[in-house]
PDB file of C-alpha atoms in Angstrom:
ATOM      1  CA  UNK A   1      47.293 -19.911 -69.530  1.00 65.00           C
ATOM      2  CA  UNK A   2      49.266 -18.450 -66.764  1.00 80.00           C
ATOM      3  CA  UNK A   3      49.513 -15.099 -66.555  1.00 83.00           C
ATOM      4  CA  UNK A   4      52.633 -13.488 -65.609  1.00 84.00           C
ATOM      5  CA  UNK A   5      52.839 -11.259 -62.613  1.00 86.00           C
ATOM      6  CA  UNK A   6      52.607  -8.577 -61.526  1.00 85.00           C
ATOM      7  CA  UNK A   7      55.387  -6.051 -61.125  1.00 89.00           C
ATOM      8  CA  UNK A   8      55.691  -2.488 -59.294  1.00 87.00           C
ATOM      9  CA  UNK A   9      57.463   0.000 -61.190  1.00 92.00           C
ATOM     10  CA  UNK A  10      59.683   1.882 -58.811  1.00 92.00           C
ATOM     11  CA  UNK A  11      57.685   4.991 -59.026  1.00 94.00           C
ATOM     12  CA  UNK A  12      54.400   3.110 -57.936  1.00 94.00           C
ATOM     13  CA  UNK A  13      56.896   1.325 -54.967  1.00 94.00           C
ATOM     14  CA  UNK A  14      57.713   4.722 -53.551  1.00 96.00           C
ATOM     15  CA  UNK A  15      54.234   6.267 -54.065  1.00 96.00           C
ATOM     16  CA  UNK A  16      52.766   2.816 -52.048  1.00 96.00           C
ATOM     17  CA  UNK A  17      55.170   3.631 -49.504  1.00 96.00           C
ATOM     18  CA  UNK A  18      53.658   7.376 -48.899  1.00 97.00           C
ATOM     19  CA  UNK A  19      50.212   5.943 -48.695  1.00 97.00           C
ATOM     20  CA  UNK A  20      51.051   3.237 -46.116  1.00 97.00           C
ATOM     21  CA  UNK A  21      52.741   5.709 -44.269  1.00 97.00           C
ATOM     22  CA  UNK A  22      49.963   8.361 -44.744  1.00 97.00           C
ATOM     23  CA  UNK A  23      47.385   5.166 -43.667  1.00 97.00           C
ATOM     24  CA  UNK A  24      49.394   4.321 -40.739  1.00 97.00           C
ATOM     25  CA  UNK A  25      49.363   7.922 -39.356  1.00 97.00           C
ATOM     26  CA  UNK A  26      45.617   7.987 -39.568  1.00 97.00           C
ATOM     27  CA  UNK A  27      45.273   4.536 -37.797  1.00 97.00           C
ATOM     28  CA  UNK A  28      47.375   6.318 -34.927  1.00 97.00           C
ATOM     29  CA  UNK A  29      44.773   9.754 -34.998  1.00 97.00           C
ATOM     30  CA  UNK A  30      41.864   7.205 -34.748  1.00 97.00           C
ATOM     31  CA  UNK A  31      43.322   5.086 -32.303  1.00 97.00           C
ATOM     32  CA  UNK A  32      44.217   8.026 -30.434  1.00 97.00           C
ATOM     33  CA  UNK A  33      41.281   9.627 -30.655  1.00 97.00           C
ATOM     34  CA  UNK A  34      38.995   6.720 -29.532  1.00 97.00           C
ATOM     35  CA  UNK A  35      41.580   6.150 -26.677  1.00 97.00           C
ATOM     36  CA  UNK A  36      40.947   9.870 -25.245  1.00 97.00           C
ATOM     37  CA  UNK A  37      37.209   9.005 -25.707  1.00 97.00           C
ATOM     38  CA  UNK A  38      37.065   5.754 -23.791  1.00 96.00           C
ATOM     39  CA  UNK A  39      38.462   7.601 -21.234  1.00 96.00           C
ATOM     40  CA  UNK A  40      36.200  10.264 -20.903  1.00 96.00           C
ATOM     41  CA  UNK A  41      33.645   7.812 -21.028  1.00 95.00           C
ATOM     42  CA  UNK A  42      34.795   6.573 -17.565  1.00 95.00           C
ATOM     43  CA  UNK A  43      35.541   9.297 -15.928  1.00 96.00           C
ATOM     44  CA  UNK A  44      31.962  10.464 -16.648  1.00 95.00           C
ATOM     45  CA  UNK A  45      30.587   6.925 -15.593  1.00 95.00           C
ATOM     46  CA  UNK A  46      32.971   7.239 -12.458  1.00 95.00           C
ATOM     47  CA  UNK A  47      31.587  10.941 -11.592  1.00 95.00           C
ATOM     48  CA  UNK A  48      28.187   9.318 -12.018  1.00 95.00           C
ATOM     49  CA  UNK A  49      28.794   6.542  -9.932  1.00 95.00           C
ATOM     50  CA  UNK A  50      30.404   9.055  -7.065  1.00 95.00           C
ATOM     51  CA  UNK A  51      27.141  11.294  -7.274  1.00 95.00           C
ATOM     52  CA  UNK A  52      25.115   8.419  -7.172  1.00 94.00           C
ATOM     53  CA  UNK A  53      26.555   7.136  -3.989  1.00 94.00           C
ATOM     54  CA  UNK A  54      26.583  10.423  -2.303  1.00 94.00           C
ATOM     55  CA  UNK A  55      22.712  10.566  -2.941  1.00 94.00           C
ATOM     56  CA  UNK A  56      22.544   6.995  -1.618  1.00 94.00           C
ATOM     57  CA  UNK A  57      24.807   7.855   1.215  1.00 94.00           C
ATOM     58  CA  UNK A  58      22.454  11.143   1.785  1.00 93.00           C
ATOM     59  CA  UNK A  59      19.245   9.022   1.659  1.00 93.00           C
ATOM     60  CA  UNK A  60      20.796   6.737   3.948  1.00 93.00           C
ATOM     61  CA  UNK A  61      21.766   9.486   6.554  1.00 93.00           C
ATOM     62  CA  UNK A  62      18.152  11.106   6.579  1.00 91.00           C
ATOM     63  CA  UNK A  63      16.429   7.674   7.104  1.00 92.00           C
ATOM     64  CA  UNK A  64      18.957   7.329   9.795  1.00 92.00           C
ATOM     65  CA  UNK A  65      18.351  10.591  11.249  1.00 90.00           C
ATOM     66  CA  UNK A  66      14.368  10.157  11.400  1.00 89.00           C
ATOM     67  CA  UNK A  67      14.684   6.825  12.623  1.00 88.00           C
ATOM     68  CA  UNK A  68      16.523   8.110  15.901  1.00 87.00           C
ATOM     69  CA  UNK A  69      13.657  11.466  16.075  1.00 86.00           C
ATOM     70  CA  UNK A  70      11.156   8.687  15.848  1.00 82.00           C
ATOM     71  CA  UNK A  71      13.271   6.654  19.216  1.00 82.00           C
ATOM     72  CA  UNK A  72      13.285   9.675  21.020  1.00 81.00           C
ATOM     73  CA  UNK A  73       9.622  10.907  20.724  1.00 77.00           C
ATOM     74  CA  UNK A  74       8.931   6.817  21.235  1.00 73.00           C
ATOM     75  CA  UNK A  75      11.446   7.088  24.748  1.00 68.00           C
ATOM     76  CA  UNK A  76       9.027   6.932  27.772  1.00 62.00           C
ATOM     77  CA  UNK A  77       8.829  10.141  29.304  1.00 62.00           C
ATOM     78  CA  UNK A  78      10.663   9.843  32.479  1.00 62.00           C
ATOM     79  CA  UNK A  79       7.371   9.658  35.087  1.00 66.00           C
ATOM     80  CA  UNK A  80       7.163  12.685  37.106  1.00 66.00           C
ATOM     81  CA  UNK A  81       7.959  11.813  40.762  1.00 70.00           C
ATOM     82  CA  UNK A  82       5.014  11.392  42.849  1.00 67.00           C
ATOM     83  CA  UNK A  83       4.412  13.969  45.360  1.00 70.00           C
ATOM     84  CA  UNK A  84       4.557  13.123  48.735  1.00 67.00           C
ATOM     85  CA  UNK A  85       1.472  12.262  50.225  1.00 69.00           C
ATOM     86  CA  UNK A  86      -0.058  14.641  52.583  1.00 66.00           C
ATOM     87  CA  UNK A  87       0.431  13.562  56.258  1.00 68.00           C
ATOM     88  CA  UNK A  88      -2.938  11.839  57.105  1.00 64.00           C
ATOM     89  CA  UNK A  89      -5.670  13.736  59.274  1.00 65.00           C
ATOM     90  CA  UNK A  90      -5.728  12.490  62.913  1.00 60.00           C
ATOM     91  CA  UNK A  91      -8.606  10.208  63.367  1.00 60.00           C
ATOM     92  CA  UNK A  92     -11.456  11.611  64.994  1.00 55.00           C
ATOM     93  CA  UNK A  93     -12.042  10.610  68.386  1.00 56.00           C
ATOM     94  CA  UNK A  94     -15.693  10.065  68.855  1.00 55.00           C
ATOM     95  CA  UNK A  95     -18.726   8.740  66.640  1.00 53.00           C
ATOM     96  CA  UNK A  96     -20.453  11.864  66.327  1.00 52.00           C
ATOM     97  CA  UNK A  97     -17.266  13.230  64.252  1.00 50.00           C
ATOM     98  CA  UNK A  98     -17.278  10.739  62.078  1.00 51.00           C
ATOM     99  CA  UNK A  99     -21.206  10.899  61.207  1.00 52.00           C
ATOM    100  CA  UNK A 100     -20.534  14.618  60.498  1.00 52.00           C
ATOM    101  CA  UNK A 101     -17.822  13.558  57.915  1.00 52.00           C
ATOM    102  CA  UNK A 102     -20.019  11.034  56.685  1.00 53.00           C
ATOM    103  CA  UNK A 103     -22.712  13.634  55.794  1.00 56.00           C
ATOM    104  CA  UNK A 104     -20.806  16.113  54.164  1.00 60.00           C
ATOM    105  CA  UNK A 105     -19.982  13.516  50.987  1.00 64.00           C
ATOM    106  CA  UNK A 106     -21.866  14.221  47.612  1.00 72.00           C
ATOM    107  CA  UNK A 107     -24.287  11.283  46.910  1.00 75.00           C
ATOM    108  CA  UNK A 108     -25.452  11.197  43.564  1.00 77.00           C
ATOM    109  CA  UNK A 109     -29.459  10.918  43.526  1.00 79.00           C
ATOM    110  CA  UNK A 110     -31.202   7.819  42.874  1.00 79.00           C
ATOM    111  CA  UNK A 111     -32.262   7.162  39.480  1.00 80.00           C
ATOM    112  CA  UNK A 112     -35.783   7.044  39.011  1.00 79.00           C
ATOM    113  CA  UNK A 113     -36.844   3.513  37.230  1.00 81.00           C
ATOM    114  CA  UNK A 114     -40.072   3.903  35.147  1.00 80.00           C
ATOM    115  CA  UNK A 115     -41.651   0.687  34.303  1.00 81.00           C
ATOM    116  CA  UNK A 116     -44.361   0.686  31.575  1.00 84.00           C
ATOM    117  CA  UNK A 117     -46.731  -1.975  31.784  1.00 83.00           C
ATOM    118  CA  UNK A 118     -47.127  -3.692  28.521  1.00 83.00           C
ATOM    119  CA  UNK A 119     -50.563  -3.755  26.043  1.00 81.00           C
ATOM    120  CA  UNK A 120     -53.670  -5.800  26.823  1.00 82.00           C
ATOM    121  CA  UNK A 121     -53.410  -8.653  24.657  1.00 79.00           C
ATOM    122  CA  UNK A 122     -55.980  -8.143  21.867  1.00 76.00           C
ATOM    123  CA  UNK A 123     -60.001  -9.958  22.455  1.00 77.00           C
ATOM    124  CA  UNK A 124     -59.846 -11.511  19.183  1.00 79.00           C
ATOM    125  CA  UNK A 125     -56.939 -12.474  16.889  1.00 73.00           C
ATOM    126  CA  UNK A 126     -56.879 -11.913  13.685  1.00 76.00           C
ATOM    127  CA  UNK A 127     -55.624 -14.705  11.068  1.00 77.00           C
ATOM    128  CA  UNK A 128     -53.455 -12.187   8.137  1.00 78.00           C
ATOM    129  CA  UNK A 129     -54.770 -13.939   4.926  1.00 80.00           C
ATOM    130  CA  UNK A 130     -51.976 -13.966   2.488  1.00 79.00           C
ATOM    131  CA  UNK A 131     -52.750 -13.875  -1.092  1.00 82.00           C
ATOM    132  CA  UNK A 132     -50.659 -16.121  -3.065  1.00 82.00           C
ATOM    133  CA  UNK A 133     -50.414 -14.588  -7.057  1.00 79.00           C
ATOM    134  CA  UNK A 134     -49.992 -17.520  -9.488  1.00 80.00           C
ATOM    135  CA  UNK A 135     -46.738 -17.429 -11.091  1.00 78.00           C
ATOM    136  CA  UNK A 136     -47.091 -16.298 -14.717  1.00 74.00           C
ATOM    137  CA  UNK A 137     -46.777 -18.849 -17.489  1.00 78.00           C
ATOM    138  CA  UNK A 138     -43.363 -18.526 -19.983  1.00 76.00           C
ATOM    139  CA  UNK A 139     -44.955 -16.810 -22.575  1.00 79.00           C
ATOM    140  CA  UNK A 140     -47.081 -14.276 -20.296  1.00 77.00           C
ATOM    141  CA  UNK A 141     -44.016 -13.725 -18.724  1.00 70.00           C
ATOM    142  CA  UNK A 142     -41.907 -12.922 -22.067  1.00 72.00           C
ATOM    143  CA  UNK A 143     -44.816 -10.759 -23.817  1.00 76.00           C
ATOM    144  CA  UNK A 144     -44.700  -8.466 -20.964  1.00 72.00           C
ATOM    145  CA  UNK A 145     -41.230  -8.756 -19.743  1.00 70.00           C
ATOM    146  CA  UNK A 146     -38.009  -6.680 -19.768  1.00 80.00           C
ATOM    147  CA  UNK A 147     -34.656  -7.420 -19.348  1.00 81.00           C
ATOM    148  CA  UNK A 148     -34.496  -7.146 -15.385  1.00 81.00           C
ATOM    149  CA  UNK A 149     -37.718  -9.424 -14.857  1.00 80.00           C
ATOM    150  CA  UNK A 150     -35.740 -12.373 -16.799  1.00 81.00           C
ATOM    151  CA  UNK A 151     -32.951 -11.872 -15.276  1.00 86.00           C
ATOM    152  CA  UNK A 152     -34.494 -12.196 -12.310  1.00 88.00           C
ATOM    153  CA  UNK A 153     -36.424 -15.067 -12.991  1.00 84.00           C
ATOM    154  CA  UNK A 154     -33.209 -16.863 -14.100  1.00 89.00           C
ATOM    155  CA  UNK A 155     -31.697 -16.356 -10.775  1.00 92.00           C
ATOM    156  CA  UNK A 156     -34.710 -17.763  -9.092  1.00 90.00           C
ATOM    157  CA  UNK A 157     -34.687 -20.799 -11.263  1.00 89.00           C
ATOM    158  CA  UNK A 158     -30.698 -21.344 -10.354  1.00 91.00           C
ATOM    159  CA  UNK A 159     -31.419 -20.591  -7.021  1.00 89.00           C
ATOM    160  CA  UNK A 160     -34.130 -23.508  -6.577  1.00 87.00           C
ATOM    161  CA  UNK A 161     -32.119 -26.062  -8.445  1.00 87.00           C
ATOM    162  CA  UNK A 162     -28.756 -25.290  -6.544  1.00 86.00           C
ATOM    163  CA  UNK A 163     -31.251 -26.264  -3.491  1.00 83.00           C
ATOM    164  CA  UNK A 164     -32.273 -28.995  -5.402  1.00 80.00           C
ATOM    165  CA  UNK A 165     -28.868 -30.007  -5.914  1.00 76.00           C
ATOM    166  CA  UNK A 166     -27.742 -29.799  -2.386  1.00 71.00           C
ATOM    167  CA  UNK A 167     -30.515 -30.808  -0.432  1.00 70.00           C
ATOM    168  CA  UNK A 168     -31.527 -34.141  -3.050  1.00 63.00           C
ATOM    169  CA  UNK A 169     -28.904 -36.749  -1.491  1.00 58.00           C
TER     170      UNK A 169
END
């Protein structure tokens, strides 16, 4: 059952021998070719990275920059030297001087107070009478009722028992 092999006639040796070569030449044009690619492929990531760190270096500089505008408008402003005070007027000599000076200064007028004098208290007081409605039964309150009124009478009821709660220990 075995089969005997195989053998290359020598025509078929030398043609196999083309096509490896042929084979191996395109292997070495690929290779080539995806070699030259890879490359460019970094040098475009490395001109990427370059521009991307002179925008980051850029950035940096301006936030820099406006950080040192903002410490010089923050600086103090040197204060502006006082001026010398002016020498100081010989006292007067007598009284009557000084009244004179006295009198020539601007007093504001008084302010005039007004006082009102408050109401008579009334002769006879009157009692306000308040009328207390009777709250509506359930199913008064649902014939007539719209949305708003329930709701509103729910948060009463929560209301009172949250009391209830609280206040019941």
């Amino acid at each position: 059952m075995d089969k005997p092999k195989r053998q290359l006639t020598p025509e078929q040796l030398e043609k196999l021998a083309k096509a490896r070569e042929k084979a191996n030449e395109a292997r070495r044009k690929n290779y080539e070719i995806k070699k030259f690619e890879r490359e460019q492929k970094k040098e475009e990531k490395n001109k990427e990275k370059i521009e991307k760190e002179k925008k980051r270096d850029e950035a940096v500089e301006a936030i820099i920059e406006l950080k040192k505008e903002k410490e010089i408008k923050a600086k103090p402003k040197p204060k502006p030297k006082p001026e010398p005070e002016p020498e100081p007027e010989p006292e007067p000599e007598s009284e009557e001087e000084e009244e004179e000076e006295e009198e020539e200064e601007y007093e504001p007028p008084p302010k005039k107070i007004v006082t009102t004098k408050p109401p008579p208290p009334p002769k006879d007081f009157k009692k306000k009478i308040r009328i207390i409605k009777p709250e509506p039964s359930d199913s008064e309150l649902y014939s007539k009722a719209n949305i708003e009124m329930l709701r509103h009478r729910l948060y009463q009821q929560t209301r009172q028992r949250l009391i209830g709660d609280l206040f019941s220990y």
